[in-house]
């Protein structure tokens, strides 16, 4: 009894001591790092780094192209850590923003293919597979794969540039005259899964693996999947003999005053024992010369495809991918116009659509706006879904009537009445079910924006029951809820979990920024 009483008395003291030790802002210097989301798996390494160096690295996640634009426009972040700095260095003024840059680790972007499919195609263990071989299978409809959106995620960006280089004129660097649009269209004919991040792509592949043959992703992610228990069938990693593109993960110093921290952090990350721990923990190759990759990595020398030297060429390629090369999208926006949206909240929603219809002329804003061949369905709701309007986008010029029609429709929305969240989302799935038979080659997605809790129509349990009775191809469409105002995070997380989507926070960022982020997933 005495021991129990003493333990009870000491518990508050121990809790407060641990809390103080974990209060990084008070006791441990924090460096803020703009980073790619795939670096979330580095948490164990960074925990050890803090113990060894005395610095806490706070990773603030953002898409690689968006992050590059933020750096050029000015950011308060101390450092940046993306899988490549090549796009940033092409941006006007980008290179001048880097005080220092040091390569930390490596991961080629390669193709993971189900073992049975690779065997059937003669790719399993074959070092002579080319990008043209993959293109031929994709063009014929024999091979279906996933890849991230190259305007949002660096694995997709690196993959697109690499494939474009491989399919360009033999021996010539990629330029505005030799982007092989027809060849790229044939290659991406087989893309049946898209995503806004490499991690989300891996999760989506696992969820839909029975209907997808493989994916283009970081070698590290593919190896990690093979080591786990979620795959029904292991993936063969294909390294096309005509070349691949490799992510080299440079840690970049932006703030000169953080030089001491940067030097200490990079010295730690480049230590041989830490490089080996990175290799064994997150399956990335050593970025330091002299440290050999272990047996999990193929020993063959990989040919590195060149990277374009012109920003105009890269941007031309990205816009061509969105507007001509990849499958077109059908986006379904389920928009809360209940009474609580009156005033500034509805104005924020209208501004978000203003940007998506051409007002945001930043580089990433142009990538995020609605693209040719795209269909946009808007389902406004309050206590019920009271309208449904579908727009087809063909013209994206500054005076486009197609974009003006979407903008004018949203600008005329009025706020009133209650909130029927689950009825509205299910109506979105009914739109998918009606549209899929006539649009089988589109990427479908549902975006739910609400600022309140459900108080009309079906509840969450009924929605889940109704959703689970939908055909598998309809259930494969993700819903991306946006938490806004007084919306219930638990309700929206449940919707995202049920549908394989992801929640976005419209409380800590503007709705315009959140809608822009979601475009990378559509």
Coordinates of C-alpha atoms in Angstrom, one line a residue:
X1 CA 0.0 0.0 0.0
X2 CA 2.9 2.4 0.8
X3 CA 4.5 1.6 -2.5
X4 CA 1.3 2.3 -4.4
X5 CA 0.7 5.6 -2.6
X6 CA 4.3 6.7 -3.3
X7 CA 3.9 5.7 -7.0
X8 CA 0.6 7.7 -7.2
X9 CA 2.3 10.7 -5.6
X10 CA 5.2 10.6 -8.0
X11 CA 3.1 10.1 -11.2
X12 CA 2.2 13.8 -11.6
X13 CA 5.9 14.7 -11.2
X14 CA 7.0 12.1 -13.7
X15 CA 4.4 13.2 -16.2
X16 CA 5.4 16.9 -15.9
X17 CA 9.0 16.0 -16.3
X18 CA 8.4 14.0 -19.4
X19 CA 6.2 16.7 -20.8
X20 CA 8.9 19.3 -20.2
X21 CA 11.5 17.0 -21.9
X22 CA 9.1 16.7 -24.9
X23 CA 8.5 20.4 -25.1
X24 CA 10.8 20.9 -28.0
X25 CA 10.2 24.7 -28.2
X26 CA 11.3 25.2 -24.6
X27 CA 14.2 22.8 -24.2
X28 CA 15.5 21.6 -27.6
X29 CA 16.3 24.0 -30.6
X30 CA 13.9 23.4 -33.4
X31 CA 14.7 23.7 -37.1
X32 CA 11.8 24.0 -39.5
X33 CA 12.1 22.0 -42.7
X34 CA 9.9 22.2 -45.7
X35 CA 9.7 18.5 -46.8
X36 CA 8.2 15.9 -49.0
X37 CA 5.5 13.8 -47.4
X38 CA 7.4 10.5 -48.1
X39 CA 9.9 11.5 -45.4
X40 CA 7.3 10.7 -42.7
X41 CA 9.0 7.3 -42.5
X42 CA 12.2 9.0 -41.3
X43 CA 10.7 9.6 -37.8
X44 CA 12.8 6.9 -36.1
X45 CA 16.0 8.3 -37.7
X46 CA 15.1 11.9 -36.7
X47 CA 14.3 10.8 -33.1
X48 CA 17.9 9.4 -32.9
X49 CA 19.2 12.6 -34.6
X50 CA 17.7 14.8 -31.9
X51 CA 19.4 12.7 -29.2
X52 CA 22.7 12.8 -30.9
X53 CA 22.7 16.5 -32.1
X54 CA 20.4 18.3 -29.7
X55 CA 18.3 19.6 -32.6
X56 CA 14.7 18.8 -33.3
X57 CA 13.8 18.7 -37.0
X58 CA 10.2 19.8 -37.5
X59 CA 9.2 18.6 -41.0
X60 CA 6.4 20.7 -42.6
X61 CA 5.0 18.6 -45.5
X62 CA 4.2 20.0 -48.9
X63 CA 4.2 18.9 -52.5
X64 CA 7.6 19.2 -54.2
X65 CA 6.6 21.7 -56.9
X66 CA 4.5 23.8 -54.5
X67 CA 7.5 23.7 -52.1
X68 CA 9.9 24.9 -54.8
X69 CA 7.6 27.8 -55.6
X70 CA 7.3 28.7 -51.9
X71 CA 11.1 28.8 -51.6
X72 CA 11.5 31.1 -54.6
X73 CA 8.7 33.4 -53.3
X74 CA 10.2 33.5 -49.8
X75 CA 9.7 31.2 -46.9
X76 CA 10.4 31.3 -43.1
X77 CA 11.6 27.7 -43.2
X78 CA 15.2 27.0 -42.2
X79 CA 15.8 24.1 -44.5
X80 CA 14.2 22.1 -47.3
X81 CA 14.3 18.4 -47.9
X82 CA 12.7 17.0 -51.0
X83 CA 13.6 14.0 -53.2
X84 CA 15.2 16.3 -55.7
X85 CA 16.2 20.0 -56.1
X86 CA 16.2 19.9 -59.9
X87 CA 12.9 21.7 -60.4
X88 CA 13.8 24.4 -57.8
X89 CA 17.1 25.0 -59.5
X90 CA 15.3 25.6 -62.8
X91 CA 13.0 28.2 -61.4
X92 CA 14.2 31.8 -61.9
X93 CA 16.1 32.7 -58.7
X94 CA 15.7 29.2 -57.3
X95 CA 19.4 28.3 -57.1
X96 CA 20.2 31.6 -55.3
X97 CA 17.9 30.6 -52.5
X98 CA 20.1 27.7 -51.5
X99 CA 22.9 28.4 -49.1
X100 CA 24.0 24.8 -49.2
X101 CA 22.8 21.4 -50.4
X102 CA 24.0 18.0 -49.5
X103 CA 22.9 14.6 -50.8
X104 CA 21.7 12.4 -48.0
X105 CA 20.3 9.2 -49.5
X106 CA 19.1 7.7 -52.8
X107 CA 16.0 5.9 -54.2
X108 CA 15.5 5.2 -57.9
X109 CA 11.9 5.6 -59.2
X110 CA 11.1 2.2 -60.8
X111 CA 8.3 0.0 -61.7
X112 CA 6.8 -2.6 -59.3
X113 CA 4.9 -5.4 -61.1
X114 CA 3.0 -8.3 -59.6
X115 CA 5.2 -11.4 -59.9
X116 CA 2.7 -13.4 -61.9
X117 CA 2.3 -10.5 -64.4
X118 CA 6.0 -10.0 -64.7
X119 CA 6.5 -13.7 -65.4
X120 CA 3.7 -13.7 -68.0
X121 CA 5.4 -10.7 -69.8
X122 CA 8.9 -12.2 -69.5
X123 CA 10.0 -9.4 -67.3
X124 CA 10.8 -11.3 -64.1
X125 CA 14.5 -11.4 -63.6
X126 CA 15.0 -9.9 -67.1
X127 CA 17.6 -7.1 -67.2
X128 CA 16.7 -6.1 -70.7
X129 CA 13.2 -4.7 -70.2
X130 CA 12.9 -1.2 -71.7
X131 CA 10.4 1.6 -71.3
X132 CA 9.2 0.8 -74.8
X133 CA 8.4 -2.8 -73.7
X134 CA 6.3 -1.3 -70.8
X135 CA 4.7 1.1 -73.2
X136 CA 3.7 -1.7 -75.6
X137 CA 1.9 -3.7 -72.9
X138 CA 0.2 -0.5 -71.6
X139 CA -0.9 0.6 -75.1
X140 CA -2.4 -2.9 -75.7
X141 CA -4.4 -2.7 -72.5
X142 CA -2.6 -5.6 -71.0
X143 CA -1.0 -3.7 -68.2
X144 CA -2.6 -1.4 -65.6
X145 CA -0.5 0.6 -63.2
X146 CA -0.6 3.5 -60.7
X147 CA 1.5 6.6 -60.6
X148 CA 1.4 9.8 -58.6
X149 CA 0.4 13.1 -60.2
X150 CA 3.7 14.7 -61.3
X151 CA 2.5 18.2 -60.5
X152 CA 2.0 17.2 -56.9
X153 CA 4.4 14.4 -56.0
X154 CA 8.0 14.0 -56.9
X155 CA 7.9 10.3 -57.6
X156 CA 5.4 11.0 -60.5
X157 CA 7.4 14.0 -61.6
X158 CA 10.7 12.1 -61.8
X159 CA 8.9 9.2 -63.5
X160 CA 7.2 11.4 -66.1
X161 CA 10.5 13.1 -66.9
X162 CA 12.3 9.8 -67.1
X163 CA 9.7 8.2 -69.4
X164 CA 9.6 11.3 -71.6
X165 CA 13.4 11.2 -71.9
X166 CA 13.4 7.5 -72.7
X167 CA 10.7 7.9 -75.4
X168 CA 12.2 11.1 -77.0
X169 CA 14.5 11.1 -80.0
X170 CA 17.3 8.5 -79.4
X171 CA 20.4 10.1 -78.0
X172 CA 18.9 13.6 -77.7
X173 CA 18.1 15.5 -74.6
X174 CA 14.4 16.3 -74.0
X175 CA 13.4 19.6 -75.6
X176 CA 10.2 21.3 -76.8
X177 CA 10.5 19.7 -80.2
X178 CA 10.9 16.0 -79.2
X179 CA 8.3 15.5 -76.5
X180 CA 6.8 12.3 -77.8
X181 CA 3.1 13.0 -77.0
X182 CA 1.8 10.0 -78.9
X183 CA 4.3 7.7 -77.3
X184 CA 3.5 9.1 -73.8
X185 CA -0.2 8.7 -74.5
X186 CA 0.4 5.1 -75.3
X187 CA 2.4 4.6 -72.2
X188 CA -0.1 6.2 -69.9
X189 CA -3.0 4.4 -71.5
X190 CA -2.5 1.8 -68.8
X191 CA -2.5 4.2 -65.9
X192 CA -5.6 3.3 -63.9
X193 CA -4.6 4.8 -60.5
X194 CA -3.5 8.3 -59.5
X195 CA -2.5 9.9 -56.2
X196 CA -1.1 13.1 -54.8
X197 CA 1.7 11.5 -52.8
X198 CA 3.8 8.3 -53.1
X199 CA 2.6 7.1 -49.7
X200 CA -1.1 7.6 -50.6
X201 CA -0.4 5.8 -53.9
X202 CA 1.0 2.8 -52.0
X203 CA -2.0 2.7 -49.7
X204 CA -4.4 3.0 -52.7
X205 CA -2.6 0.2 -54.5
X206 CA -2.9 -2.1 -51.5
X207 CA -6.7 -1.3 -51.4
X208 CA -7.2 -1.9 -55.1
X209 CA -4.4 -4.5 -55.8
X210 CA -6.7 -7.1 -57.2
X211 CA -7.5 -4.8 -60.2
X212 CA -4.1 -3.1 -60.7
X213 CA -1.0 -4.8 -62.0
X214 CA 1.7 -2.6 -60.4
X215 CA 2.9 0.9 -59.9
X216 CA 5.7 3.4 -60.5
X217 CA 7.1 4.5 -57.2
X218 CA 10.2 4.9 -55.2
X219 CA 12.3 1.7 -54.9
X220 CA 12.2 2.2 -51.1
X221 CA 8.4 2.1 -50.9
X222 CA 8.2 -1.0 -53.2
X223 CA 10.8 -2.8 -51.1
X224 CA 8.9 -1.9 -47.9
X225 CA 5.6 -3.2 -49.3
X226 CA 7.3 -6.5 -50.2
X227 CA 8.7 -6.8 -46.7
X228 CA 5.2 -6.2 -45.2
X229 CA 2.1 -8.3 -45.0
X230 CA -0.5 -6.3 -47.0
X231 CA 0.2 -7.5 -50.5
X232 CA -1.6 -10.5 -51.9
X233 CA 1.3 -11.0 -54.3
X234 CA 4.9 -9.7 -54.1
X235 CA 6.1 -7.1 -56.6
X236 CA 9.0 -7.6 -59.0
X237 CA 11.0 -4.5 -59.3
X238 CA 11.7 -3.6 -62.9
X239 CA 14.7 -1.3 -63.7
X240 CA 14.4 -0.5 -67.4
X241 CA 17.8 -0.9 -69.1
X242 CA 17.5 2.3 -71.1
X243 CA 17.6 4.3 -67.8
X244 CA 15.8 5.4 -64.7
X245 CA 15.7 8.6 -62.6
X246 CA 16.9 8.6 -59.1
X247 CA 15.8 10.7 -56.1
X248 CA 18.9 12.0 -54.3
X249 CA 17.2 13.6 -51.3
X250 CA 19.3 16.8 -50.8
X251 CA 19.0 18.5 -47.5
X252 CA 19.1 22.2 -48.4
X253 CA 20.0 25.1 -46.1
X254 CA 17.8 28.2 -46.7
X255 CA 18.5 30.2 -43.6
X256 CA 22.1 31.2 -43.2
X257 CA 21.7 31.7 -39.4
X258 CA 21.1 28.0 -39.1
X259 CA 24.4 27.0 -40.5
X260 CA 25.7 25.5 -37.2
X261 CA 22.5 23.3 -37.0
X262 CA 22.8 22.3 -40.6
X263 CA 26.4 21.3 -40.4
X264 CA 25.7 19.2 -37.3
X265 CA 22.6 17.6 -38.8
X266 CA 24.2 16.7 -42.1
X267 CA 27.3 15.4 -40.4
X268 CA 25.1 13.1 -38.4
X269 CA 23.0 11.9 -41.3
X270 CA 26.1 11.1 -43.4
X271 CA 27.8 9.0 -40.7
X272 CA 28.3 5.4 -41.9
X273 CA 26.3 3.9 -39.1
X274 CA 23.4 6.3 -39.7
X275 CA 23.6 5.7 -43.5
X276 CA 23.3 2.0 -42.8
X277 CA 20.4 2.5 -40.4
X278 CA 18.6 4.6 -43.1
X279 CA 19.2 1.7 -45.5
X280 CA 17.8 -1.0 -43.2
X281 CA 15.0 1.1 -41.7
X282 CA 13.5 2.9 -44.8
X283 CA 15.1 1.0 -47.7
X284 CA 16.9 4.0 -49.2
X285 CA 20.4 3.6 -50.6
X286 CA 23.4 5.3 -49.0
X287 CA 24.0 8.8 -50.4
X288 CA 27.6 8.8 -49.2
X289 CA 30.3 7.4 -51.5
X290 CA 32.1 4.4 -50.2
X291 CA 29.1 2.8 -48.4
X292 CA 27.8 -0.1 -50.4
X293 CA 24.1 -0.9 -50.7
X294 CA 23.3 -4.3 -49.2
X295 CA 21.8 -7.4 -50.8
X296 CA 18.3 -6.1 -50.9
X297 CA 19.3 -3.8 -53.8
X298 CA 20.2 -5.1 -57.3
X299 CA 24.0 -5.0 -57.9
X300 CA 23.7 -4.0 -61.6
X301 CA 24.8 -0.5 -62.5
X302 CA 21.8 1.7 -63.1
X303 CA 21.8 4.1 -66.1
X304 CA 20.6 7.6 -65.0
X305 CA 18.4 9.4 -67.5
X306 CA 19.3 13.1 -68.1
X307 CA 17.1 15.8 -66.6
X308 CA 15.9 18.6 -68.9
X309 CA 17.9 21.9 -68.6
X310 CA 15.0 24.1 -69.4
X311 CA 12.1 25.1 -67.1
X312 CA 9.9 25.8 -70.2
X313 CA 10.4 22.2 -71.4
X314 CA 9.5 20.7 -68.0
X315 CA 6.4 22.9 -67.6
X316 CA 5.4 22.1 -71.2
X317 CA 5.7 18.4 -70.4
X318 CA 3.6 18.7 -67.1
X319 CA 0.8 20.7 -68.8
X320 CA 0.8 18.2 -71.7
X321 CA 0.5 15.4 -69.2
X322 CA -2.5 17.0 -67.6
X323 CA -4.3 18.1 -70.8
X324 CA -3.4 15.5 -73.4
X325 CA -1.4 12.5 -72.1
X326 CA -3.1 11.0 -69.0
X327 CA -6.7 9.9 -68.6
X328 CA -9.1 12.8 -68.1
X329 CA -10.8 13.4 -64.8
X330 CA -14.3 13.6 -63.6
X331 CA -14.4 15.5 -60.3
X332 CA -17.5 15.6 -58.1
X333 CA -17.6 18.5 -55.6
X334 CA -20.1 18.0 -52.8
X335 CA -20.4 21.5 -51.4
X336 CA -22.1 22.5 -48.1
X337 CA -24.3 25.6 -48.5
X338 CA -26.1 25.3 -45.1
X339 CA -27.0 28.4 -43.1
X340 CA -23.7 28.4 -41.2
X341 CA -21.8 29.0 -44.5
X342 CA -23.3 32.4 -44.8
X343 CA -20.9 35.3 -45.2
X344 CA -17.1 34.9 -45.2
X345 CA -17.2 31.1 -45.3
X346 CA -19.2 31.0 -48.6
X347 CA -16.9 33.8 -49.9
X348 CA -13.9 31.5 -49.2
X349 CA -15.5 28.7 -51.1
X350 CA -16.2 31.0 -54.1
X351 CA -12.6 32.3 -54.0
X352 CA -11.3 28.7 -54.1
X353 CA -13.2 28.0 -57.3
X354 CA -12.2 31.4 -58.7
X355 CA -8.6 30.1 -58.5
X356 CA -9.4 26.8 -60.0
X357 CA -11.0 28.5 -62.9
X358 CA -7.9 30.6 -63.8
X359 CA -7.4 33.4 -61.3
X360 CA -4.3 31.8 -59.8
X361 CA -1.6 32.4 -62.4
X362 CA 1.3 31.1 -60.3
X363 CA 3.1 28.1 -61.8
X364 CA 1.4 25.6 -59.5
X365 CA -1.9 27.5 -59.8
X366 CA -1.8 26.9 -63.6
X367 CA -1.2 23.2 -62.9
X368 CA -4.1 23.1 -60.4
X369 CA -6.8 24.8 -62.6
X370 CA -9.3 22.7 -64.4
X371 CA -7.8 21.1 -67.5
X372 CA -9.1 20.3 -71.0
X373 CA -11.2 17.1 -71.3
X374 CA -12.1 17.4 -67.6
X375 CA -15.7 17.1 -66.3
X376 CA -16.8 18.8 -63.1
X377 CA -20.0 18.0 -61.3
X378 CA -21.1 20.2 -58.5
X379 CA -23.6 19.0 -55.9
X380 CA -24.6 21.8 -53.5
X381 CA -26.4 20.7 -50.4
X382 CA -28.0 21.9 -47.2
X383 CA -30.7 19.8 -45.6
X384 CA -30.7 18.0 -48.9
X385 CA -28.9 17.9 -52.3
X386 CA -30.9 20.6 -54.1
X387 CA -29.1 20.7 -57.4
X388 CA -26.7 18.9 -59.7
X389 CA -24.8 20.5 -62.5
X390 CA -22.0 19.0 -64.7
X391 CA -19.6 21.1 -66.7
X392 CA -17.3 19.9 -69.4
X393 CA -14.0 21.8 -69.8
X394 CA -12.5 22.1 -73.2
X395 CA -11.3 25.7 -73.4
X396 CA -8.9 26.9 -70.6
X397 CA -7.9 30.2 -72.3
X398 CA -8.1 33.4 -70.1
X399 CA -11.6 34.2 -71.4
X400 CA -12.8 30.6 -71.4
X401 CA -16.6 30.3 -71.4
X402 CA -16.2 26.8 -69.9
X403 CA -14.3 28.1 -66.9
X404 CA -16.6 31.1 -66.6
X405 CA -19.7 28.8 -66.4
X406 CA -18.2 27.0 -63.4
X407 CA -17.2 30.2 -61.7
X408 CA -20.6 31.8 -62.3
X409 CA -22.5 28.8 -61.0
X410 CA -20.5 28.7 -57.7
X411 CA -20.7 32.5 -57.3
X412 CA -24.5 32.2 -57.3
X413 CA -24.7 29.7 -54.5
X414 CA -26.7 30.9 -51.5
X415 CA -26.5 29.6 -47.9
X416 CA -29.6 28.3 -46.0
X417 CA -31.1 25.4 -44.0
X418 CA -29.5 22.3 -42.4
X419 CA -26.7 19.9 -43.2
X420 CA -27.2 16.4 -44.9
X421 CA -23.6 15.3 -45.2
X422 CA -24.1 11.6 -45.8
X423 CA -27.0 12.0 -48.2
X424 CA -24.9 14.4 -50.2
X425 CA -21.8 12.1 -50.3
X426 CA -23.9 9.1 -51.3
X427 CA -25.5 11.2 -54.1
X428 CA -21.9 11.8 -55.3
X429 CA -21.4 8.0 -55.5
X430 CA -24.7 7.7 -57.4
X431 CA -23.3 10.2 -59.9
X432 CA -20.2 7.9 -60.2
X433 CA -22.4 4.8 -60.7
X434 CA -24.3 6.6 -63.5
X435 CA -21.3 8.0 -65.2
X436 CA -18.8 5.1 -65.1
X437 CA -20.5 3.0 -67.8
X438 CA -20.2 5.8 -70.4
X439 CA -16.8 7.2 -69.0
X440 CA -14.8 4.1 -68.1
X441 CA -11.5 5.7 -68.8
X442 CA -11.8 8.7 -66.5
X443 CA -10.2 9.2 -63.0
X444 CA -13.2 9.8 -60.6
X445 CA -12.9 11.5 -57.3
X446 CA -15.3 13.1 -54.8
X447 CA -14.5 16.2 -52.7
X448 CA -16.7 16.9 -49.7
X449 CA -16.5 20.4 -48.1
X450 CA -18.6 21.0 -45.0
X451 CA -18.4 23.3 -42.0
X452 CA -20.9 21.5 -39.7
X453 CA -22.1 18.2 -38.4
X454 CA -24.7 16.0 -40.0
X455 CA -28.3 16.9 -38.9
X456 CA -30.4 15.7 -41.8
X457 CA -30.9 12.5 -43.7
X458 CA -29.0 9.2 -43.3
X459 CA -26.4 8.9 -40.5
X460 CA -22.9 7.6 -40.8
X461 CA -23.9 3.9 -40.2
X462 CA -26.6 4.0 -42.9
X463 CA -24.1 5.7 -45.3
X464 CA -21.6 2.9 -44.7
X465 CA -24.2 0.2 -45.3
X466 CA -25.3 1.9 -48.5
X467 CA -21.8 2.5 -49.7
X468 CA -20.8 -1.2 -49.1
X469 CA -23.6 -2.3 -51.3
X470 CA -22.3 -0.3 -54.3
X471 CA -20.4 -2.2 -57.1
X472 CA -16.6 -2.6 -56.4
X473 CA -15.6 -0.2 -59.2
X474 CA -17.8 2.5 -57.7
X475 CA -16.4 1.9 -54.2
X476 CA -12.9 2.3 -55.6
X477 CA -13.6 6.1 -56.0
X478 CA -12.1 8.0 -53.1
X479 CA -13.7 10.8 -51.1
X480 CA -11.5 13.7 -49.9
X481 CA -13.3 15.5 -47.1
X482 CA -12.3 19.0 -46.0
X483 CA -12.7 19.9 -42.3
X484 CA -14.0 23.4 -42.1
X485 CA -15.6 25.5 -39.4
X486 CA -17.4 23.3 -36.8
X487 CA -17.3 20.2 -39.0
X488 CA -16.6 17.0 -37.0
X489 CA -13.1 15.6 -37.7
X490 CA -14.2 12.2 -36.5
X491 CA -17.2 12.1 -38.9
X492 CA -15.0 13.1 -41.8
X493 CA -12.2 10.8 -40.9
X494 CA -14.6 8.0 -40.9
X495 CA -15.8 8.9 -44.4
X496 CA -12.2 9.1 -45.7
X497 CA -11.3 5.7 -44.0
X498 CA -14.4 4.0 -45.5
X499 CA -13.7 5.2 -49.0
X500 CA -9.9 5.1 -49.0
X501 CA -9.6 8.9 -49.2
X502 CA -7.8 11.5 -47.1
X503 CA -8.9 14.4 -44.9
X504 CA -7.7 17.9 -45.6
X505 CA -7.8 20.6 -42.9
X506 CA -9.5 23.9 -44.0
X507 CA -9.1 25.4 -40.6
X508 CA -5.3 25.7 -40.6
X509 CA -5.1 26.7 -44.2
X510 CA -7.3 28.7 -46.6
X511 CA -9.9 26.8 -48.6
X512 CA -8.2 28.1 -51.7
X513 CA -5.0 26.4 -50.7
X514 CA -6.8 23.1 -49.6
X515 CA -8.7 22.8 -52.9
X516 CA -5.4 23.4 -54.7
X517 CA -3.7 20.6 -52.7
X518 CA -6.6 18.2 -53.5
X519 CA -6.2 18.8 -57.2
X520 CA -3.0 16.7 -57.0
X521 CA -5.2 13.7 -56.0
X522 CA -7.7 14.0 -58.9

